[in-house]
């Protein structure tokens, strides 16, 4: 098994845990782009959002709920951004589905 985030999820590569449950593992991004930058990954290996199917709907909802729960715990009263980079044009660099939670500073729009 060669997937970086599978190794982070199973603990064989160290990370700073932020939240975890039976479906997902959330950890601090190694190159944070904002004061709060957390990655929420499913424990199950799914390559990207483009690889999901109707059976994944509950898991996808859970990942978004986890992002909101972490944001509440971090205290981000002015808001935050949730991003799922998907595929090469989407800027995805790790091929294990993950949700970025970014907050703690104003974020510009549109993205690059
Ligand atoms: P993507 O570009 O695929 O949307 O996001 C991948 C993210 O994973 C990037 O923000 C990158 O900084 C982060 N990342 C890459 N390698 C590691 C690592 O070994 N540990 C942690 N904590 N984050 C990583
Ligand atoms: Zn994986």
Short mmCIF file of C-alpha atoms and ligand atoms in Angstrom, two decimals:
data_model
loop_
_atom_site.label_atom_id
_atom_site.label_comp_id
_atom_site.label_asym_id
_atom_site.label_seq_id
_atom_site.Cartn_x
_atom_site.Cartn_y
_atom_site.Cartn_z
CA UNK A 1 0.00 0.00 0.00
CA UNK A 2 1.74 3.13 -1.22
CA UNK A 3 -0.84 5.87 -0.62
CA UNK A 4 0.53 8.70 1.53
CA UNK A 5 -2.77 9.51 3.21
CA UNK A 6 -3.58 5.82 3.85
CA UNK A 7 -0.28 5.71 5.74
CA UNK A 8 -1.17 8.87 7.65
CA UNK A 9 -4.64 7.47 8.47
CA UNK A 10 -3.16 4.18 9.75
CA UNK A 11 -0.46 6.00 11.74
CA UNK A 12 2.56 4.60 9.90
CA UNK A 13 3.43 8.17 8.85
CA UNK A 14 3.14 10.65 11.73
CA UNK A 15 0.75 13.58 11.64
CA UNK A 16 -0.87 16.03 14.01
CA UNK A 17 -4.34 14.66 14.67
CA UNK A 18 -7.18 17.17 14.91
CA UNK A 19 -10.24 14.92 14.91
CA UNK A 20 -10.99 11.26 14.23
CA UNK A 21 -13.85 8.80 14.23
CA UNK A 22 -14.74 5.51 12.60
CA UNK A 23 -15.11 7.09 9.15
CA UNK A 24 -12.49 9.81 8.91
CA UNK A 25 -9.18 11.12 10.19
CA UNK A 26 -8.43 14.87 10.27
CA UNK A 27 -4.92 16.24 10.61
CA UNK A 28 -2.95 19.47 10.24
CA UNK A 29 -1.68 20.24 6.74
CA UNK A 30 2.13 20.08 6.64
CA UNK A 31 2.25 23.30 4.57
CA UNK A 32 -0.58 25.40 6.03
CA UNK A 33 -2.07 28.05 3.75
CA UNK A 34 -4.00 29.73 6.57
CA UNK A 35 -3.81 29.87 10.39
CA UNK A 36 -6.22 26.92 10.41
CA UNK A 37 -5.55 24.38 7.65
CA UNK A 38 -6.89 20.92 8.37
CA UNK A 39 -7.26 17.96 6.01
CA UNK A 40 -10.18 15.59 6.54
CA UNK A 41 -9.65 12.22 4.87
CA UNK A 42 -11.88 9.15 4.82
CA UNK A 43 -10.31 6.07 6.41
CA UNK A 44 -11.34 4.24 3.24
CA UNK A 45 -9.08 4.79 0.22
CA UNK A 46 -11.04 6.73 -2.41
CA UNK A 47 -8.90 8.40 -5.07
CA UNK A 48 -10.90 11.58 -5.53
CA UNK A 49 -14.36 13.13 -5.57
CA UNK A 50 -14.51 12.08 -9.22
CA UNK A 51 -14.33 8.43 -8.12
CA UNK A 52 -17.32 8.51 -5.80
CA UNK A 53 -20.67 6.82 -6.39
CA UNK A 54 -24.09 6.90 -4.72
CA UNK A 55 -22.89 4.48 -2.05
CA UNK A 56 -20.48 7.20 -0.87
CA UNK A 57 -23.15 9.86 -0.24
CA UNK A 58 -23.31 9.30 3.52
CA UNK A 59 -19.51 9.35 3.81
CA UNK A 60 -19.27 12.55 1.77
CA UNK A 61 -21.83 14.18 4.02
CA UNK A 62 -19.92 12.99 7.05
CA UNK A 63 -16.69 14.59 5.78
CA UNK A 64 -18.49 17.94 5.41
CA UNK A 65 -20.04 17.59 8.87
CA UNK A 66 -16.58 16.82 10.29
CA UNK A 67 -15.23 19.99 8.66
CA UNK A 68 -17.98 22.04 10.31
CA UNK A 69 -17.43 20.32 13.66
CA UNK A 70 -13.69 21.03 13.54
CA UNK A 71 -14.39 24.65 12.55
CA UNK A 72 -16.70 24.99 15.58
CA UNK A 73 -14.02 23.50 17.84
CA UNK A 74 -11.36 25.81 16.42
CA UNK A 75 -13.61 28.84 16.84
CA UNK A 76 -13.87 30.53 13.45
CA UNK A 77 -16.70 33.01 14.01
CA UNK A 78 -15.95 34.98 10.83
CA UNK A 79 -16.19 31.91 8.63
CA UNK A 80 -13.96 29.55 6.75
CA UNK A 81 -13.59 27.73 3.45
CA UNK A 82 -14.00 24.06 2.61
CA UNK A 83 -12.27 22.85 -0.57
CA UNK A 84 -12.03 19.52 -2.37
CA UNK A 85 -9.36 19.77 -5.05
CA UNK A 86 -10.17 17.18 -7.69
CA UNK A 87 -7.86 15.91 -10.43
CA UNK A 88 -4.99 17.74 -12.14
CA UNK A 89 -6.98 20.83 -13.16
CA UNK A 90 -8.43 21.00 -9.65
CA UNK A 91 -4.96 21.10 -8.15
CA UNK A 92 -5.17 17.71 -6.43
CA UNK A 93 -1.68 16.49 -5.53
CA UNK A 94 -2.48 13.55 -3.22
CA UNK A 95 -4.70 10.88 -4.76
CA UNK A 96 -6.70 10.05 -1.64
CA UNK A 97 -9.90 12.06 -1.27
CA UNK A 98 -9.62 14.83 1.31
CA UNK A 99 -11.42 17.97 2.35
CA UNK A 100 -9.40 21.09 3.14
CA UNK A 101 -10.68 23.28 5.99
CA UNK A 102 -9.09 26.74 5.77
CA UNK A 103 -9.73 29.62 8.14
CA UNK A 104 -8.37 32.26 10.44
CA UNK A 105 -7.77 34.89 7.76
CA UNK A 106 -9.81 36.46 4.94
CA UNK A 107 -9.62 34.23 1.85
CA UNK A 108 -9.80 35.76 -1.60
CA UNK A 109 -12.06 34.68 -4.47
CA UNK A 110 -11.75 33.54 -7.21
CA UNK A 111 -9.00 31.02 -6.55
CA UNK A 112 -6.05 30.86 -8.91
P1 LIG B 1 -4.20 18.59 -2.55
O1 LIG B 1 -3.17 19.41 -3.27
O2 LIG B 1 -4.15 17.14 -3.02
O3 LIG B 1 -5.57 19.14 -2.59
O4 LIG B 1 -3.80 18.62 -1.03
C1 LIG B 1 -2.77 17.86 -0.49
C2 LIG B 1 -2.34 18.53 0.77
O5 LIG B 1 -1.60 17.59 1.52
C3 LIG B 1 -1.45 19.74 0.56
O6 LIG B 1 -2.05 20.89 1.14
C4 LIG B 1 -0.14 19.37 1.24
O7 LIG B 1 0.46 20.44 1.93
C5 LIG B 1 -0.58 18.26 2.19
N1 LIG B 1 0.45 17.27 2.46
C6 LIG B 1 1.25 16.66 1.55
N2 LIG B 1 2.06 15.76 2.16
C7 LIG B 1 1.74 15.80 3.47
C8 LIG B 1 2.24 15.08 4.61
O8 LIG B 1 3.13 14.23 4.54
N3 LIG B 1 1.67 15.40 5.82
C9 LIG B 1 0.68 16.33 5.94
N4 LIG B 1 0.20 16.57 7.16
N5 LIG B 1 0.19 17.02 4.89
C10 LIG B 1 0.71 16.75 3.67
ZN1 LIG B 2 -5.19 6.20 0.35
#
